[in-house]
Amino acid sequence: MEFRKLTAEEEHIIVNKGTERPYTGKYDSFWEKGTYVCKRCGAPLYRSEDKFDAGCGWPGFDDEIPGAVTMKTDADGMRTEILCTRCGAHLGHVFKGEGLTAKNTRHCVNSISMDFIPAKTRPSSDTAIFSGGCFWGVEYYMKKAKGVTGTTVGYTGGHTDNPTYKQVCAGNTGHYEAIQIAFDPSVISFEQVAKLFFEIHDPTEWNHQGPDFGEQYRSAVFYRDEEQKKVTLDLIAQLKAKGFKVVTEVKPAGKFWIAEDYHQDYYTHKGSEPYCHGFVQRF
Ligand SMILES: [Zn+2]
């Protein structure tokens, strides 16, 4: 078993069964969501859901993670010691019958015997990269969607660094005109963003979009992970099943080069509507 090296102070509590001074531990008044683990061996011991304000100066829990904590009567027969089942680290003492919570149990634990692992929170932002013709038009429609928190137009998928608009339009950089979208997944899912993408450009047009011709106008989804890839392929299959001859390419996301300033929010600044894109219901 791998043990973490303890400081003298930690060893005093964890190995020699000492007690930290009340109201001094870092988890005494600490209410974040997550899991408390053994300082020495890392075994999960307690959940934040079972922590309560015992008012005694040490963290209090009215339940342990099943099997994680071993109870042992102190040598003097008065109190019940609690130890990490995995490594035997001293945690504190357990008291029953105090009537503080419905479970009528208080694990009184030294903060120093534990580490805290915060609960994984849902990311508040995700990104996606699409290419569907002139990026001015794609951006115009995508940024109107609720939950889309930001858009940036640029170039991706090519073989040159720091491409300029002029180079991309000349047609030998391999780059796509693309848009990077930031969105809040609690408001709009990647699937909804991707559906919108397939409905504001024509995914059956090869190497052009409306009046714009050139390989930079290819239709493509650049996926960030396997989930985005799976969702995209599923949407394309749905469209094909409806008879659309979809030519959209599905590729792993690579470096995204931000386009020149004057391309960003082009139509918003210009105060006009795109000539190249429009919404067509396809799903
Ligand atoms: Zn342990």
PDB file of C-alpha atoms and ligand atoms in Angstrom:
ATOM      1  CA  MET A   1       0.000   0.000   0.000  1.00  0.00           C
ATOM      2  CA  GLU A   2       1.297   3.444  -0.974  1.00  0.00           C
ATOM      3  CA  PHE A   3       1.311   5.874   1.929  1.00  0.00           C
ATOM      4  CA  ARG A   4       1.700   9.576   1.583  1.00  0.00           C
ATOM      5  CA  LYS A   5       4.644  10.946   3.549  1.00  0.00           C
ATOM      6  CA  LEU A   6       3.290  12.731   6.613  1.00  0.00           C
ATOM      7  CA  THR A   7       4.497  15.912   8.248  1.00  0.00           C
ATOM      8  CA  ALA A   8       5.340  15.779  11.964  1.00  0.00           C
ATOM      9  CA  GLU A   9       2.022  17.455  12.753  1.00  0.00           C
ATOM     10  CA  GLU A  10       0.058  14.973  10.638  1.00  0.00           C
ATOM     11  CA  GLU A  11       1.937  12.050  12.157  1.00  0.00           C
ATOM     12  CA  HIS A  12       1.094  13.262  15.661  1.00  0.00           C
ATOM     13  CA  ILE A  13      -2.633  12.934  14.872  1.00  0.00           C
ATOM     14  CA  ILE A  14      -2.764  10.109  12.324  1.00  0.00           C
ATOM     15  CA  VAL A  15      -0.185   7.728  13.770  1.00  0.00           C
ATOM     16  CA  ASN A  16       0.031   8.712  17.437  1.00  0.00           C
ATOM     17  CA  LYS A  17      -3.729   9.304  17.745  1.00  0.00           C
ATOM     18  CA  GLY A  18      -3.503  12.940  18.768  1.00  0.00           C
ATOM     19  CA  THR A  19      -6.313  15.490  18.518  1.00  0.00           C
ATOM     20  CA  GLU A  20      -6.073  18.793  16.670  1.00  0.00           C
ATOM     21  CA  ARG A  21      -7.174  21.889  18.568  1.00  0.00           C
ATOM     22  CA  PRO A  22     -10.877  22.647  18.069  1.00  0.00           C
ATOM     23  CA  TYR A  23     -11.883  25.332  15.531  1.00  0.00           C
ATOM     24  CA  THR A  24      -8.443  25.158  13.872  1.00  0.00           C
ATOM     25  CA  GLY A  25      -8.940  22.483  11.199  1.00  0.00           C
ATOM     26  CA  LYS A  26      -9.441  23.477   7.582  1.00  0.00           C
ATOM     27  CA  TYR A  27     -12.672  21.465   7.200  1.00  0.00           C
ATOM     28  CA  ASP A  28     -14.398  22.580  10.407  1.00  0.00           C
ATOM     29  CA  SER A  29     -16.436  25.287   8.665  1.00  0.00           C
ATOM     30  CA  PHE A  30     -16.231  24.021   5.118  1.00  0.00           C
ATOM     31  CA  TRP A  31     -19.301  23.105   3.094  1.00  0.00           C
ATOM     32  CA  GLU A  32     -18.283  22.400  -0.472  1.00  0.00           C
ATOM     33  CA  LYS A  33     -19.650  19.348  -2.262  1.00  0.00           C
ATOM     34  CA  GLY A  34     -17.282  16.446  -2.615  1.00  0.00           C
ATOM     35  CA  THR A  35     -15.587  13.519  -0.921  1.00  0.00           C
ATOM     36  CA  TYR A  36     -13.309  13.428   2.099  1.00  0.00           C
ATOM     37  CA  VAL A  37     -10.482  10.928   1.738  1.00  0.00           C
ATOM     38  CA  CYS A  38      -7.836   9.537   4.085  1.00  0.00           C
ATOM     39  CA  LYS A  39      -4.842  11.881   4.238  1.00  0.00           C
ATOM     40  CA  ARG A  40      -2.450   8.938   4.412  1.00  0.00           C
ATOM     41  CA  CYS A  41      -3.768   6.393   1.887  1.00  0.00           C
ATOM     42  CA  GLY A  42      -6.364   8.330  -0.139  1.00  0.00           C
ATOM     43  CA  ALA A  43      -9.287   5.995   0.614  1.00  0.00           C
ATOM     44  CA  PRO A  44     -12.695   7.735   0.389  1.00  0.00           C
ATOM     45  CA  LEU A  45     -14.130   8.096   3.914  1.00  0.00           C
ATOM     46  CA  TYR A  46     -17.017  10.575   4.022  1.00  0.00           C
ATOM     47  CA  ARG A  47     -19.366  12.418   1.667  1.00  0.00           C
ATOM     48  CA  SER A  48     -20.158  16.103   1.992  1.00  0.00           C
ATOM     49  CA  GLU A  49     -23.887  15.141   2.063  1.00  0.00           C
ATOM     50  CA  ASP A  50     -23.347  13.549   5.486  1.00  0.00           C
ATOM     51  CA  LYS A  51     -21.456  16.487   6.980  1.00  0.00           C
ATOM     52  CA  PHE A  52     -23.261  18.654   9.482  1.00  0.00           C
ATOM     53  CA  ASP A  53     -22.455  21.577  11.728  1.00  0.00           C
ATOM     54  CA  ALA A  54     -21.839  19.886  15.050  1.00  0.00           C
ATOM     55  CA  GLY A  55     -20.685  23.125  16.662  1.00  0.00           C
ATOM     56  CA  CYS A  56     -17.891  21.364  18.513  1.00  0.00           C
ATOM     57  CA  GLY A  57     -14.923  22.693  16.533  1.00  0.00           C
ATOM     58  CA  TRP A  58     -14.258  19.589  14.455  1.00  0.00           C
ATOM     59  CA  PRO A  59     -15.851  18.340  11.230  1.00  0.00           C
ATOM     60  CA  GLY A  60     -18.888  16.179  12.011  1.00  0.00           C
ATOM     61  CA  PHE A  61     -20.474  13.497   9.840  1.00  0.00           C
ATOM     62  CA  ASP A  62     -23.518  11.415  10.699  1.00  0.00           C
ATOM     63  CA  ASP A  63     -22.601   8.612   8.319  1.00  0.00           C
ATOM     64  CA  GLU A  64     -19.531   7.137   6.669  1.00  0.00           C
ATOM     65  CA  ILE A  65     -18.972   5.652   3.215  1.00  0.00           C
ATOM     66  CA  PRO A  66     -19.964   1.998   3.788  1.00  0.00           C
ATOM     67  CA  GLY A  67     -17.017  -0.041   5.057  1.00  0.00           C
ATOM     68  CA  ALA A  68     -14.567   2.880   4.937  1.00  0.00           C
ATOM     69  CA  VAL A  69     -14.349   3.499   8.673  1.00  0.00           C
ATOM     70  CA  THR A  70     -13.510   1.014  11.419  1.00  0.00           C
ATOM     71  CA  MET A  71     -14.653   1.567  15.002  1.00  0.00           C
ATOM     72  CA  LYS A  72     -12.634   0.454  17.979  1.00  0.00           C
ATOM     73  CA  THR A  73     -13.189   1.001  21.691  1.00  0.00           C
ATOM     74  CA  ASP A  74     -10.436   3.137  23.270  1.00  0.00           C
ATOM     75  CA  ALA A  75      -8.127   1.525  25.813  1.00  0.00           C
ATOM     76  CA  ASP A  76      -9.948   3.311  28.617  1.00  0.00           C
ATOM     77  CA  GLY A  77     -13.221   1.786  27.455  1.00  0.00           C
ATOM     78  CA  MET A  78     -14.879   5.217  27.377  1.00  0.00           C
ATOM     79  CA  ARG A  79     -14.832   6.358  23.771  1.00  0.00           C
ATOM     80  CA  THR A  80     -14.951   4.730  20.365  1.00  0.00           C
ATOM     81  CA  GLU A  81     -12.068   5.486  18.068  1.00  0.00           C
ATOM     82  CA  ILE A  82     -12.583   5.704  14.302  1.00  0.00           C
ATOM     83  CA  LEU A  83      -9.872   4.597  11.904  1.00  0.00           C
ATOM     84  CA  CYS A  84      -9.430   4.365   8.164  1.00  0.00           C
ATOM     85  CA  THR A  85     -10.322   0.758   7.357  1.00  0.00           C
ATOM     86  CA  ARG A  86      -7.789   0.652   4.567  1.00  0.00           C
ATOM     87  CA  CYS A  87      -4.667   1.873   6.339  1.00  0.00           C
ATOM     88  CA  GLY A  88      -5.572   2.214  10.012  1.00  0.00           C
ATOM     89  CA  ALA A  89      -5.014   5.977  10.131  1.00  0.00           C
ATOM     90  CA  HIS A  90      -6.516   7.581  13.243  1.00  0.00           C
ATOM     91  CA  LEU A  91      -9.462   9.800  12.254  1.00  0.00           C
ATOM     92  CA  GLY A  92     -11.100  10.779  15.551  1.00  0.00           C
ATOM     93  CA  HIS A  93     -13.981   9.405  17.613  1.00  0.00           C
ATOM     94  CA  VAL A  94     -17.607   8.520  17.039  1.00  0.00           C
ATOM     95  CA  PHE A  95     -20.438   9.449  19.407  1.00  0.00           C
ATOM     96  CA  LYS A  96     -23.952   8.042  19.382  1.00  0.00           C
ATOM     97  CA  GLY A  97     -27.179   9.123  21.040  1.00  0.00           C
ATOM     98  CA  GLU A  98     -26.535  12.872  21.053  1.00  0.00           C
ATOM     99  CA  GLY A  99     -29.696  13.543  19.044  1.00  0.00           C
ATOM    100  CA  LEU A 100     -27.967  15.988  16.705  1.00  0.00           C
ATOM    101  CA  THR A 101     -29.243  14.457  13.463  1.00  0.00           C
ATOM    102  CA  ALA A 102     -31.810  11.831  12.460  1.00  0.00           C
ATOM    103  CA  LYS A 103     -29.052   9.246  12.293  1.00  0.00           C
ATOM    104  CA  ASN A 104     -28.111  10.083  15.893  1.00  0.00           C
ATOM    105  CA  THR A 105     -24.424   9.605  15.154  1.00  0.00           C
ATOM    106  CA  ARG A 106     -21.504  12.005  15.096  1.00  0.00           C
ATOM    107  CA  HIS A 107     -18.181  11.079  13.573  1.00  0.00           C
ATOM    108  CA  CYS A 108     -15.911  13.712  15.073  1.00  0.00           C
ATOM    109  CA  VAL A 109     -12.981  13.800  12.664  1.00  0.00           C
ATOM    110  CA  ASN A 110      -9.693  15.677  12.715  1.00  0.00           C
ATOM    111  CA  SER A 111      -9.444  17.839   9.578  1.00  0.00           C
ATOM    112  CA  ILE A 112      -5.773  16.955   9.394  1.00  0.00           C
ATOM    113  CA  SER A 113      -6.628  13.256   8.903  1.00  0.00           C
ATOM    114  CA  MET A 114      -8.427  14.024   5.670  1.00  0.00           C
ATOM    115  CA  ASP A 115      -8.064  15.500   2.221  1.00  0.00           C
ATOM    116  CA  PHE A 116     -10.981  16.852   0.219  1.00  0.00           C
ATOM    117  CA  ILE A 117     -11.780  16.031  -3.398  1.00  0.00           C
ATOM    118  CA  PRO A 118     -14.317  18.468  -4.900  1.00  0.00           C
ATOM    119  CA  ALA A 119     -17.272  16.985  -6.765  1.00  0.00           C
ATOM    120  CA  LYS A 120     -16.933  17.187 -10.525  1.00  0.00           C
ATOM    121  CA  THR A 121     -19.114  19.991 -11.684  1.00  0.00           C
ATOM    122  CA  ARG A 122     -20.662  20.143 -15.131  1.00  0.00           C
ATOM    123  CA  PRO A 123     -18.579  22.356 -17.346  1.00  0.00           C
ATOM    124  CA  SER A 124     -20.377  25.659 -17.872  1.00  0.00           C
ATOM    125  CA  SER A 125     -18.892  26.038 -21.316  1.00  0.00           C
ATOM    126  CA  ASP A 126     -18.193  23.787 -24.261  1.00  0.00           C
ATOM    127  CA  THR A 127     -16.956  24.531 -27.763  1.00  0.00           C
ATOM    128  CA  ALA A 128     -17.546  23.245 -31.268  1.00  0.00           C
ATOM    129  CA  ILE A 129     -16.041  24.043 -34.669  1.00  0.00           C
ATOM    130  CA  PHE A 130     -18.033  24.054 -37.910  1.00  0.00           C
ATOM    131  CA  SER A 131     -17.371  24.999 -41.476  1.00  0.00           C
ATOM    132  CA  GLY A 132     -20.296  25.693 -43.806  1.00  0.00           C
ATOM    133  CA  GLY A 133     -19.452  28.232 -46.424  1.00  0.00           C
ATOM    134  CA  CYS A 134     -18.724  31.893 -45.896  1.00  0.00           C
ATOM    135  CA  PHE A 135     -18.066  32.246 -42.176  1.00  0.00           C
ATOM    136  CA  TRP A 136     -19.855  35.592 -42.037  1.00  0.00           C
ATOM    137  CA  GLY A 137     -23.176  33.912 -42.739  1.00  0.00           C
ATOM    138  CA  VAL A 138     -22.623  30.935 -40.445  1.00  0.00           C
ATOM    139  CA  GLU A 139     -21.700  33.244 -37.589  1.00  0.00           C
ATOM    140  CA  TYR A 140     -24.712  35.477 -38.203  1.00  0.00           C
ATOM    141  CA  TYR A 141     -27.157  32.629 -37.608  1.00  0.00           C
ATOM    142  CA  MET A 142     -25.272  30.580 -35.016  1.00  0.00           C
ATOM    143  CA  LYS A 143     -24.770  33.482 -32.653  1.00  0.00           C
ATOM    144  CA  LYS A 144     -28.539  34.080 -32.474  1.00  0.00           C
ATOM    145  CA  ALA A 145     -29.131  30.697 -30.788  1.00  0.00           C
ATOM    146  CA  LYS A 146     -30.000  30.758 -27.101  1.00  0.00           C
ATOM    147  CA  GLY A 147     -27.148  29.261 -25.078  1.00  0.00           C
ATOM    148  CA  VAL A 148     -24.476  30.223 -27.601  1.00  0.00           C
ATOM    149  CA  THR A 149     -22.195  32.397 -25.516  1.00  0.00           C
ATOM    150  CA  GLY A 150     -19.581  33.354 -28.070  1.00  0.00           C
ATOM    151  CA  THR A 151     -18.511  32.935 -31.669  1.00  0.00           C
ATOM    152  CA  THR A 152     -15.182  33.429 -33.410  1.00  0.00           C
ATOM    153  CA  VAL A 153     -14.540  33.038 -37.102  1.00  0.00           C
ATOM    154  CA  GLY A 154     -11.253  31.716 -38.402  1.00  0.00           C
ATOM    155  CA  TYR A 155      -9.474  29.107 -40.447  1.00  0.00           C
ATOM    156  CA  THR A 156      -8.809  25.464 -39.725  1.00  0.00           C
ATOM    157  CA  GLY A 157      -7.989  22.150 -41.367  1.00  0.00           C
ATOM    158  CA  GLY A 158      -5.201  23.422 -43.598  1.00  0.00           C
ATOM    159  CA  HIS A 159      -1.473  22.983 -43.703  1.00  0.00           C
ATOM    160  CA  THR A 160      -0.154  26.526 -43.188  1.00  0.00           C
ATOM    161  CA  ASP A 161       0.345  28.511 -39.981  1.00  0.00           C
ATOM    162  CA  ASN A 162      -1.208  31.920 -39.384  1.00  0.00           C
ATOM    163  CA  PRO A 163      -3.115  31.954 -42.682  1.00  0.00           C
ATOM    164  CA  THR A 164      -4.543  35.233 -43.911  1.00  0.00           C
ATOM    165  CA  TYR A 165      -7.895  35.671 -45.619  1.00  0.00           C
ATOM    166  CA  LYS A 166      -6.111  36.422 -48.856  1.00  0.00           C
ATOM    167  CA  GLN A 167      -4.078  33.216 -48.679  1.00  0.00           C
ATOM    168  CA  VAL A 168      -7.119  31.117 -47.824  1.00  0.00           C
ATOM    169  CA  CYS A 169      -9.144  32.615 -50.672  1.00  0.00           C
ATOM    170  CA  ALA A 170      -6.269  31.967 -53.080  1.00  0.00           C
ATOM    171  CA  GLY A 171      -7.069  28.343 -52.410  1.00  0.00           C
ATOM    172  CA  ASN A 172      -3.801  26.599 -51.702  1.00  0.00           C
ATOM    173  CA  THR A 173      -3.622  26.520 -47.914  1.00  0.00           C
ATOM    174  CA  GLY A 174      -6.123  23.682 -47.466  1.00  0.00           C
ATOM    175  CA  HIS A 175      -7.950  25.737 -44.817  1.00  0.00           C
ATOM    176  CA  TYR A 176     -11.693  25.932 -44.306  1.00  0.00           C
ATOM    177  CA  GLU A 177     -13.476  29.107 -43.339  1.00  0.00           C
ATOM    178  CA  ALA A 178     -14.722  28.002 -39.939  1.00  0.00           C
ATOM    179  CA  ILE A 179     -16.488  29.167 -36.845  1.00  0.00           C
ATOM    180  CA  GLN A 180     -15.678  28.270 -33.267  1.00  0.00           C
ATOM    181  CA  ILE A 181     -18.717  28.352 -31.042  1.00  0.00           C
ATOM    182  CA  ALA A 182     -18.752  28.538 -27.261  1.00  0.00           C
ATOM    183  CA  PHE A 183     -21.989  27.370 -25.694  1.00  0.00           C
ATOM    184  CA  ASP A 184     -23.488  26.632 -22.305  1.00  0.00           C
ATOM    185  CA  PRO A 185     -24.385  22.917 -22.306  1.00  0.00           C
ATOM    186  CA  SER A 186     -27.005  23.464 -19.601  1.00  0.00           C
ATOM    187  CA  VAL A 187     -28.947  25.643 -22.096  1.00  0.00           C
ATOM    188  CA  ILE A 188     -28.107  24.139 -25.492  1.00  0.00           C
ATOM    189  CA  SER A 189     -26.563  20.742 -26.233  1.00  0.00           C
ATOM    190  CA  PHE A 190     -23.928  19.998 -28.841  1.00  0.00           C
ATOM    191  CA  GLU A 191     -26.626  18.080 -30.730  1.00  0.00           C
ATOM    192  CA  GLN A 192     -28.852  21.169 -30.876  1.00  0.00           C
ATOM    193  CA  VAL A 193     -25.939  23.338 -32.002  1.00  0.00           C
ATOM    194  CA  ALA A 194     -25.010  20.807 -34.695  1.00  0.00           C
ATOM    195  CA  LYS A 195     -28.647  20.513 -35.878  1.00  0.00           C
ATOM    196  CA  LEU A 196     -28.762  24.265 -36.269  1.00  0.00           C
ATOM    197  CA  PHE A 197     -25.533  24.135 -38.267  1.00  0.00           C
ATOM    198  CA  PHE A 198     -27.087  21.615 -40.679  1.00  0.00           C
ATOM    199  CA  GLU A 199     -30.130  23.853 -41.098  1.00  0.00           C
ATOM    200  CA  ILE A 200     -28.448  27.188 -41.741  1.00  0.00           C
ATOM    201  CA  HIS A 201     -26.163  25.953 -44.510  1.00  0.00           C
ATOM    202  CA  ASP A 202     -26.739  23.406 -47.257  1.00  0.00           C
ATOM    203  CA  PRO A 203     -24.806  20.247 -46.316  1.00  0.00           C
ATOM    204  CA  THR A 204     -25.295  18.763 -49.801  1.00  0.00           C
ATOM    205  CA  GLU A 205     -23.204  21.365 -51.635  1.00  0.00           C
ATOM    206  CA  TRP A 206     -19.665  20.264 -52.437  1.00  0.00           C
ATOM    207  CA  ASN A 207     -16.863  22.849 -52.400  1.00  0.00           C
ATOM    208  CA  HIS A 208     -19.265  25.714 -52.539  1.00  0.00           C
ATOM    209  CA  GLN A 209     -22.038  27.298 -50.582  1.00  0.00           C
ATOM    210  CA  GLY A 210     -24.543  29.314 -52.488  1.00  0.00           C
ATOM    211  CA  PRO A 211     -22.689  31.707 -54.748  1.00  0.00           C
ATOM    212  CA  ASP A 212     -19.329  31.115 -53.051  1.00  0.00           C
ATOM    213  CA  PHE A 213     -17.079  28.583 -54.741  1.00  0.00           C
ATOM    214  CA  GLY A 214     -13.788  27.207 -53.454  1.00  0.00           C
ATOM    215  CA  GLU A 215     -12.457  24.499 -51.166  1.00  0.00           C
ATOM    216  CA  GLN A 216     -12.509  26.901 -48.192  1.00  0.00           C
ATOM    217  CA  TYR A 217     -16.308  26.697 -48.353  1.00  0.00           C
ATOM    218  CA  ARG A 218     -16.512  22.921 -47.800  1.00  0.00           C
ATOM    219  CA  SER A 219     -19.046  21.702 -45.281  1.00  0.00           C
ATOM    220  CA  ALA A 220     -17.357  20.119 -42.251  1.00  0.00           C
ATOM    221  CA  VAL A 221     -17.750  19.401 -38.560  1.00  0.00           C
ATOM    222  CA  PHE A 222     -14.531  19.353 -36.563  1.00  0.00           C
ATOM    223  CA  TYR A 223     -15.244  17.251 -33.494  1.00  0.00           C
ATOM    224  CA  ARG A 224     -13.521  17.789 -30.161  1.00  0.00           C
ATOM    225  CA  ASP A 225     -14.236  14.349 -28.712  1.00  0.00           C
ATOM    226  CA  GLU A 226     -15.813  10.997 -29.503  1.00  0.00           C
ATOM    227  CA  GLU A 227     -19.199  12.174 -28.258  1.00  0.00           C
ATOM    228  CA  GLN A 228     -19.314  15.091 -30.712  1.00  0.00           C
ATOM    229  CA  LYS A 229     -18.204  12.730 -33.481  1.00  0.00           C
ATOM    230  CA  LYS A 230     -20.929  10.201 -32.639  1.00  0.00           C
ATOM    231  CA  VAL A 231     -23.662  12.861 -32.465  1.00  0.00           C
ATOM    232  CA  THR A 232     -22.540  14.362 -35.794  1.00  0.00           C
ATOM    233  CA  LEU A 233     -22.471  11.009 -37.616  1.00  0.00           C
ATOM    234  CA  ASP A 234     -25.903  10.221 -36.207  1.00  0.00           C
ATOM    235  CA  LEU A 235     -27.339  13.530 -37.469  1.00  0.00           C
ATOM    236  CA  ILE A 236     -25.820  12.945 -40.912  1.00  0.00           C
ATOM    237  CA  ALA A 237     -27.379   9.454 -40.968  1.00  0.00           C
ATOM    238  CA  GLN A 238     -30.754  11.004 -40.089  1.00  0.00           C
ATOM    239  CA  LEU A 239     -30.439  13.498 -42.958  1.00  0.00           C
ATOM    240  CA  LYS A 240     -29.362  10.796 -45.423  1.00  0.00           C
ATOM    241  CA  ALA A 241     -32.345   8.699 -44.355  1.00  0.00           C
ATOM    242  CA  LYS A 242     -34.500  11.675 -45.360  1.00  0.00           C
ATOM    243  CA  GLY A 243     -32.921  11.740 -48.804  1.00  0.00           C
ATOM    244  CA  PHE A 244     -30.385  14.539 -48.339  1.00  0.00           C
ATOM    245  CA  LYS A 245     -27.118  13.700 -50.112  1.00  0.00           C
ATOM    246  CA  VAL A 246     -24.963  15.081 -47.324  1.00  0.00           C
ATOM    247  CA  VAL A 247     -21.328  15.753 -48.227  1.00  0.00           C
ATOM    248  CA  THR A 248     -20.318  17.201 -44.837  1.00  0.00           C
ATOM    249  CA  GLU A 249     -16.909  16.005 -43.744  1.00  0.00           C
ATOM    250  CA  VAL A 250     -16.399  14.860 -40.144  1.00  0.00           C
ATOM    251  CA  LYS A 251     -12.863  15.454 -38.929  1.00  0.00           C
ATOM    252  CA  PRO A 252     -11.009  15.765 -35.622  1.00  0.00           C
ATOM    253  CA  ALA A 253     -10.572  19.382 -34.514  1.00  0.00           C
ATOM    254  CA  GLY A 254      -7.089  20.791 -35.020  1.00  0.00           C
ATOM    255  CA  LYS A 255      -5.557  24.207 -34.693  1.00  0.00           C
ATOM    256  CA  PHE A 256      -8.031  27.039 -35.159  1.00  0.00           C
ATOM    257  CA  TRP A 257      -6.562  30.267 -36.531  1.00  0.00           C
ATOM    258  CA  ILE A 258      -8.599  33.328 -35.625  1.00  0.00           C
ATOM    259  CA  ALA A 259      -9.461  35.428 -38.659  1.00  0.00           C
ATOM    260  CA  GLU A 260      -8.714  39.115 -39.096  1.00  0.00           C
ATOM    261  CA  ASP A 261     -10.741  41.485 -36.904  1.00  0.00           C
ATOM    262  CA  TYR A 262     -12.924  42.819 -39.695  1.00  0.00           C
ATOM    263  CA  HIS A 263     -14.355  39.320 -40.278  1.00  0.00           C
ATOM    264  CA  GLN A 264     -15.618  38.999 -36.706  1.00  0.00           C
ATOM    265  CA  ASP A 265     -19.348  39.730 -36.375  1.00  0.00           C
ATOM    266  CA  TYR A 266     -19.254  40.961 -39.948  1.00  0.00           C
ATOM    267  CA  TYR A 267     -22.999  41.249 -40.548  1.00  0.00           C
ATOM    268  CA  THR A 268     -23.699  42.707 -37.132  1.00  0.00           C
ATOM    269  CA  HIS A 269     -21.232  45.501 -37.797  1.00  0.00           C
ATOM    270  CA  LYS A 270     -22.436  45.947 -41.343  1.00  0.00           C
ATOM    271  CA  GLY A 271     -26.073  45.964 -40.251  1.00  0.00           C
ATOM    272  CA  SER A 272     -27.217  43.734 -43.094  1.00  0.00           C
ATOM    273  CA  GLU A 273     -28.344  40.143 -43.725  1.00  0.00           C
ATOM    274  CA  PRO A 274     -26.319  37.316 -45.263  1.00  0.00           C
ATOM    275  CA  TYR A 275     -26.813  36.564 -48.961  1.00  0.00           C
ATOM    276  CA  CYS A 276     -25.315  33.106 -48.660  1.00  0.00           C
ATOM    277  CA  HIS A 277     -27.137  31.468 -45.762  1.00  0.00           C
ATOM    278  CA  GLY A 278     -30.642  31.070 -44.417  1.00  0.00           C
ATOM    279  CA  PHE A 279     -32.575  28.763 -42.158  1.00  0.00           C
ATOM    280  CA  VAL A 280     -34.134  25.676 -43.770  1.00  0.00           C
ATOM    281  CA  GLN A 281     -35.767  23.057 -41.561  1.00  0.00           C
ATOM    282  CA  ARG A 282     -34.175  19.679 -42.293  1.00  0.00           C
ATOM    283  CA  PHE A 283     -34.790  17.659 -39.104  1.00  0.00           C
TER     284      PHE A 283
HETATM  285 ZN    ZN B   1      -6.182   5.429   5.100  1.00  0.00          ZN
END
